[in-house]
Structure formats: structure tokens, C-alpha cells
């Protein structure tokens, strides 16, 4: 143990000076855990993990292979801190839950916030969830079932039920005494909510505000009345946007009658925000889920295949365009050599525009109010870069094949395709968004279809017209 | 005003039921502001913006065109809330700061947290920054200059200087009295830091913990001693990672001697986390900055051109490979029709793998400890999807050109290219990361170079060998 604790952090005298001093997980530790698991040395595994925090153990679980991951859970048994589970998701979480006994999971539920318990239970199949819930005490079971009843991506799923709500006529002193006398408080909280007699939030007081106010002052006098209130069925991306805009630590959630039903905290919102950015990235690259990386090879193959199939359709469409000009290519084989350049440059310029537009839509920087201005700008950018690269490619082609006319043809095709790329790169995501479709999902396929077809058609068509 | 405030939110009786009830900015409002700015109706602009929060005004500023944006700042003049500025960045912020007088900016500095003031000043050129700083009171100027002295992406840049630190022998009652008596407290805080006589943090107490503890209890007895401490020169991505892992509300920052010098809060960390995900997305698509969207057409053209130039190099390389087989294509023109399919499918499969690997590296789910297992998995996925699409494309090609041998050739080329795509999609980012280069930056160019060259070479080469 003494050697281990020296490795884990700075010696008691020295302050941390690097990331490695602060964060315990590293390749050596993972390899040591792996080795101990393979050798079935449970005591060594426990000793290695003992100094770690739950989030660090969760990180090790993610990095381990599937078999080792299961072995770890079996080895730790009841000693596995449930806080470890809430930092996991998707296939990894499902893996662990499948190995754990319903009893062990059930025992954990009351210790968790509602949103965390819901996060665990939604990864289970119905039968297993029943088994677990049957073992959970009634009040917790009710809270969890209610949590599960909210739509998947809604505020209701993000919120926890535990919160502190007091009437406006309470004094600061009363609130502080209440907190001191009440055992069942939330684990973490950042604001005290002020409610009217019908349990509707009418304001809130940040803890630091409470701290610096004298005891006789009434909550009514110091509460922030204009606080942001989240309807329980609001989409989680909208929730995350509001947290980011207003830099909220927490926000009250209300039901359709305006009654306070829960609270969402900054960490939940931050996770949504990051997931959203990651989702855009994945979708633009044709990966359907963020957990793809940790999924099995077979499931990954299947989910990625659907995108590749779509892409095959696009590629065949482009081939059909080329096939129209088979005769032309037969006579000027240089066209076959050069045509991928036109398509590729258009595709890349279009992807740049598309990516920027998709992100700007997600962050609400691109809206109906400035859409036309942005489309205009992208067309200008496309024209300018089109002109620049037209000259460059035209010269390369003319020199390479000693054919000035060929250089002119490819230059014209390049300008046209890059302007089209700028147009398509903005219009496609705007159109998808207006149609209520996530602009990231199918945008790249559409875009490549456009830039490939236009690229091949214009280049080969112009060649057929002017070079034969 | 009365009409406006009805539009802005729910009537006093009704609770918000949708995002639009909670968030004031929408297309109509932006258009109304635009119209008022163009007509030079300052009073109308002020009236429209009066009910909005700073973050909402910042959002409108972003959506407005460049000219309107400047007009808005000139119209609002000294009434522009400086809190509006801290939500802006890059070219938009630089635009506004250029229009504002040094006096107006200087007056704002003392009202801001250190990290916010630094955020504003780093967008100015040296001469202007001098002008502003000359007008800032000495203590604030010193804090800001110190903030600016930290490296761009370090913890020192993220932190604010204002914090509450108390000795371990203080009682809860003393701390609360101190907070009540001290006027100059930070705007927001979530933890009280406990320090030793040399001002080194030895623990911290969350405000909610403080709130529920009785007055005579000593800080020493309730402080969390194992709290995460951030060295001032830690990279901001590492800081953000720790905040996410440990779900921190705030964390103390220490200098090389271990002394407490500042505090980082969750909102700063969340912003870094999101920027990081966005940066990966942009870089993979060949866009160099997140502010690209709001930049001028000319600057956007220039920054995107460098990526397109790189891509042109890749495209020409691929063309050189095709040129080797000009003779083969002249004899079998179907090869020119089909060859983009092989390259395109390889490129897409590779991009899927690449994107997943880049993100997994960023979130530390992909490490040296599991690299080989993940590469292996991606090769398996590539082989499986390769086999699947080989059969599909082989049948299409054989049927289309009534040439079974051509079908076999394209099928084999497809399998090879998709396995190579899986390998390259993981090995390239891993190699770049090991070399200390951001794996997102150049990965796509390398990948496309590989899948294009291999795709064209294998397909045309096999055709030359077996079909002539």
C-alpha cells in the first residue's frame, strides 16, 4: 500500500504540479489491474483500486476489455461503489449491470439521485428492471418509476427530486436552522427555492447569497425572482442551452401546473452539451452513436453499415454520371485521371461549409434571421476559393497533359463545383432543420451526392462539348 | 413596453411551458432590432433590449450582421452591460471592442472576474490594451496583467482571483459571520477553501455542507481534505477533464509553491469541454477555428484555403496513381466509371473509424493500454463491412457491365481498401497523438490520401493484372 499511495499522488509535503499528480489513472495502473484480473488475484485488484475515486474506477472499467470488465465487477462484488456506475453509459454500463445481481443494484438505488437511478435502470431490459424494482423501497421506487415515465431526452429525465423549497416569509435564520435540523437533504445543492402555497417556484436564493445575509432577513427580500424555470417536458438540448447561456448552477423544474417537481444541476447540463457536440461530430461522419467506440465489433459493423450503404448509393449515382461520358473518356483518358480532383475539392469545400453550418445551427448562432446572409457569405467564399484553385488546377492540368484547353475546362468546372459546394453546404442543413430533421444526420450524404454529381457532370460535360 | 413584456415571457399567472416562454431571443425580435438599427431609432432599440438578460443581448449581437452589430454598440453606448461582452468571443468580440472607447472598456474591468477581464483584453492589439489598462485602477490592473501572463490555454487563464479562504481552526459560525461582514466577496462561489498559514489549500467545504453544520463546529472537522487541486500551469483541457470526471462545482488553483492563487468554476470548465468537442469536429472537417462562421468572407476564404490546398495535394497524388494505369483505362473504360466507388467507400469507412478514434483519444477512453485491442476491433469491423460491400458492389459491377471478372476484381479491391481504412483510421490518430500532435488536425488528409491511393492502385492494378 505504501508504495501505491506514493504513486497515486504527490507526497504529503509536495503540491501537485501536473495532471498525473492529480489524476490517478494511467497506462501502468490499467495494465496492473488487467494482470491481477487475469491472474485472479482479487486482493491485488482491491488494493490497486482502493485509493481511487469512483470516477477513476469508472475510467478503468471503460479502458478494460469486455472480459476483464466483467471479471472486475465479479471480483469487487458488493464492494463496487455504485457511484462508479453512474459515470458509465451504453454498452459498458449494460455489460456491468448484466453481471451484477438484481439485489446489488436494488440496494444501490436509494443512495442515488433520481436521475442517476433512472440512468441505470433504462439500460436494463424490462424483466430485469422488474426484478430490481421489486427490491427497492416504495418511495424510491415511485420516484424512479416517475422518472422513467418522462420522455427519453426531456428535462424530467435529467432532474433529481431532492431539493430544498421554503416559503417566501421564512427568514434566512429559519432556512439555515431547517438545513441544520433536516437529515434528508440532497447530497449537493446550490440554491434554495422559494415557493408559494401551491408549491410553485416564485424565486430562488443562491447559497452564497444566503451565507452573506443576516438571519432576520426574509427570503422574499433576497430572492432572485426572475430565475430560469424549466418545464418538465422541455428537450434536454434546450435545457443545456439555457444552462450555458445563463451560466446556471442549478434550475428548478416545474410540471404543467407550474409546481416545483425537481432540480437540474450544472453537471447534468454540461454532459448534455458535450454529448450534443459529440453527436454532431459522429453523425457528420456517419457514426450513429457515441458509444460505438466501446461496442462489440459485430454491433459496430452493423450500425456503421447502414451509413456505408447510403454512401454506396451516392457513389453509384456518381458512377452513372461518369458512365454517360464513357465515350468521351475513351477518347481523352486524361479526363479519368483528373476528374477525381474536381469532385474531391468540391466535396471538401462543401464539408467545411456544412460542418460550420451544422454547429452554428446547434448553438443557435445560425437562425432564420441571418440564414440568407450566411448563405451569401458561403457562396462568396466558395467563389473566391473556387477561383483560386481553378487557376492552380488549370495550370497543373494544362502543363501535365500539355493541353491548355483541358486546363480551361477543369478550371471552369472547379469554380462551378465550389460555388455549388458553398450553396449546398448551407442550404442542405438549413433545409433539414426547417423540415424538423437533425441537420447532422443525413447532410453529408446529400452534400457528397451533390458535389460528386455536379463535379463529374460539369467537368466531363464541358470536356465533351469543347474538347472533342 | 407592456406589449413587449407580454411577448417576452409567460404572463405573471402562467408558468412557462416551452423553450420560447423561457428564452426571449427569436427571429421576430432580431428582425425588429435590425429594423430599428437601420432606421436609427435608438429609443426603440433600447426598449426592445431592456427586458433581456446580458446573455440574450449577446446572442442577438452574434446573429446580427457586422454593420448592425457596430451600430448596436454605438446606439447603446454606456448603457451596454459589460456582462454582454463576456459571452462573446473571437471576431465578434474584437468588432465590438474596436467600436467601444478605451474608457468604456476600462470602466468595465473592475466589475468583471479576472478571467473575464483577461478574455476581453486578449482580443485587443497591444496599443489599445495599453490605453485601456492605463485607465484601470492599480489592483485590478495588476490582477489582469498577471492573468494575461499565463499561457493561453492554461488553468491560470481560466481562474478568477476572488475567493474565500479561511484557516482550519475557524468555526462555521466565524466563517458565516465573516461572509456577512465582508463586502468584497466574489459574485458567485460554491466552496470555502481552507488554508494553512502559508496559504496552501488543505481542504474545502461546500456551501451546502457549511449550511447544514452548527456554528461551533470547526472547519477542520467538516472539510474535504482530498479535494482536487489544480496547478496553475495545467492545460485547460486537462482541467476540463477533471471537472467532468469529478463533477466539480469549483476547484482551487495553486502556484508552484502550492499556494492558493485562484479558483476555477464549473461554467469555465464546461465551456472548455464544449470548445474541445467542437474543435475536434472543425479540425476533422478542415476548418481551423470555431469562429470561422462569424468571420468575414475574406478571412474565412483564407483560413479554409490552406486545408483545401492540402487536399489538392492528396487529390493530385491520387491522380498520379490513376495516370499509371491510363493504358488500362483506355482499354476498359468501365474502370473509370467504377473506380470512384472503391475510393469513396474506403474514405467513408476510414472516416467513421477516424472520428471515433479522435473522440476516444480526447475523452481518454482510448489510451496506450487499450490501443491494440481497438485497432484489432476496427480491422475486424473493416473486414466484415468490406466483405459485405464487396459482394454487393461486385454483383452490381458484374451485372452492369456484364463482366463477372470485373465484379471479382472490384470486390477484392473493396475488401482490401476497407481493411486498410480500419487500420489507417486508428493508426493515424494514435500515431499523431504519440508524436504530440493533435490527432484531429491533419488526420483526415492523411486518411484520404491512404484510402484514395490504395483504392485506385489496388482496383486498377488488379484490373491490369487479370482483365487485360
mmCIF file of N, CA, C and O in Angstrom, chain B residues 17 33 97 217 276 304 325 330 361 385 411 423 465:
data_model
loop_
_atom_site.group_PDB
_atom_site.id
_atom_site.type_symbol
_atom_site.label_atom_id
_atom_site.label_comp_id
_atom_site.label_asym_id
_atom_site.label_seq_id
_atom_site.Cartn_x
_atom_site.Cartn_y
_atom_site.Cartn_z
ATOM 1 N N UNK B 17 -44.203 26.992 -20.466
ATOM 2 C CA UNK B 17 -44.456 25.615 -20.898
ATOM 3 C C UNK B 17 -43.546 25.205 -22.049
ATOM 4 O O UNK B 17 -43.565 24.058 -22.446
ATOM 5 N N UNK B 33 -35.082 44.419 -34.010
ATOM 6 C CA UNK B 33 -33.882 45.168 -33.615
ATOM 7 C C UNK B 33 -33.153 45.669 -34.853
ATOM 8 O O UNK B 33 -32.738 46.831 -34.938
ATOM 9 N N UNK B 97 -15.218 45.557 -29.439
ATOM 10 C CA UNK B 97 -14.194 46.262 -28.658
ATOM 11 C C UNK B 97 -13.566 47.381 -29.480
ATOM 12 O O UNK B 97 -13.175 48.417 -28.944
ATOM 13 N N UNK B 217 -18.934 24.104 15.192
ATOM 14 C CA UNK B 217 -18.083 23.093 14.552
ATOM 15 C C UNK B 217 -16.935 23.787 13.807
ATOM 16 O O UNK B 217 -17.131 24.813 13.168
ATOM 17 N N UNK B 276 -13.697 22.007 -26.935
ATOM 18 C CA UNK B 276 -12.822 20.912 -27.308
ATOM 19 C C UNK B 276 -13.523 19.973 -28.293
ATOM 20 O O UNK B 276 -12.956 19.591 -29.322
ATOM 21 N N UNK B 304 -9.677 28.753 -44.807
ATOM 22 C CA UNK B 304 -10.088 27.451 -45.355
ATOM 23 C C UNK B 304 -9.207 27.020 -46.523
ATOM 24 O O UNK B 304 -9.096 25.837 -46.829
ATOM 25 N N UNK B 325 -2.164 3.946 -64.749
ATOM 26 C CA UNK B 325 -2.985 2.929 -65.406
ATOM 27 C C UNK B 325 -3.783 3.488 -66.584
ATOM 28 O O UNK B 325 -4.795 2.915 -66.971
ATOM 29 N N UNK B 330 -7.925 3.035 -70.885
ATOM 30 C CA UNK B 330 -8.238 3.219 -72.297
ATOM 31 C C UNK B 330 -8.870 1.954 -72.874
ATOM 32 O O UNK B 330 -9.766 2.012 -73.706
ATOM 33 N N UNK B 361 -9.753 9.431 -28.070
ATOM 34 C CA UNK B 361 -8.488 9.967 -27.563
ATOM 35 C C UNK B 361 -8.747 11.215 -26.722
ATOM 36 O O UNK B 361 -8.169 11.397 -25.653
ATOM 37 N N UNK B 385 -17.451 -5.329 -42.881
ATOM 38 C CA UNK B 385 -18.152 -4.439 -43.793
ATOM 39 C C UNK B 385 -17.539 -4.503 -45.193
ATOM 40 O O UNK B 385 -18.237 -4.386 -46.196
ATOM 41 N N UNK B 411 -14.573 -6.406 -56.095
ATOM 42 C CA UNK B 411 -14.878 -6.960 -54.771
ATOM 43 C C UNK B 411 -13.596 -7.107 -53.948
ATOM 44 O O UNK B 411 -13.546 -6.714 -52.781
ATOM 45 N N UNK B 423 -7.502 0.126 -40.429
ATOM 46 C CA UNK B 423 -6.149 0.252 -39.886
ATOM 47 C C UNK B 423 -5.719 1.713 -39.841
ATOM 48 O O UNK B 423 -5.299 2.231 -38.802
ATOM 49 N N UNK B 465 -3.744 -6.590 -64.087
ATOM 50 C CA UNK B 465 -3.195 -7.935 -63.982
ATOM 51 C C UNK B 465 -4.130 -8.992 -64.556
ATOM 52 O O UNK B 465 -3.709 -9.891 -65.286
#
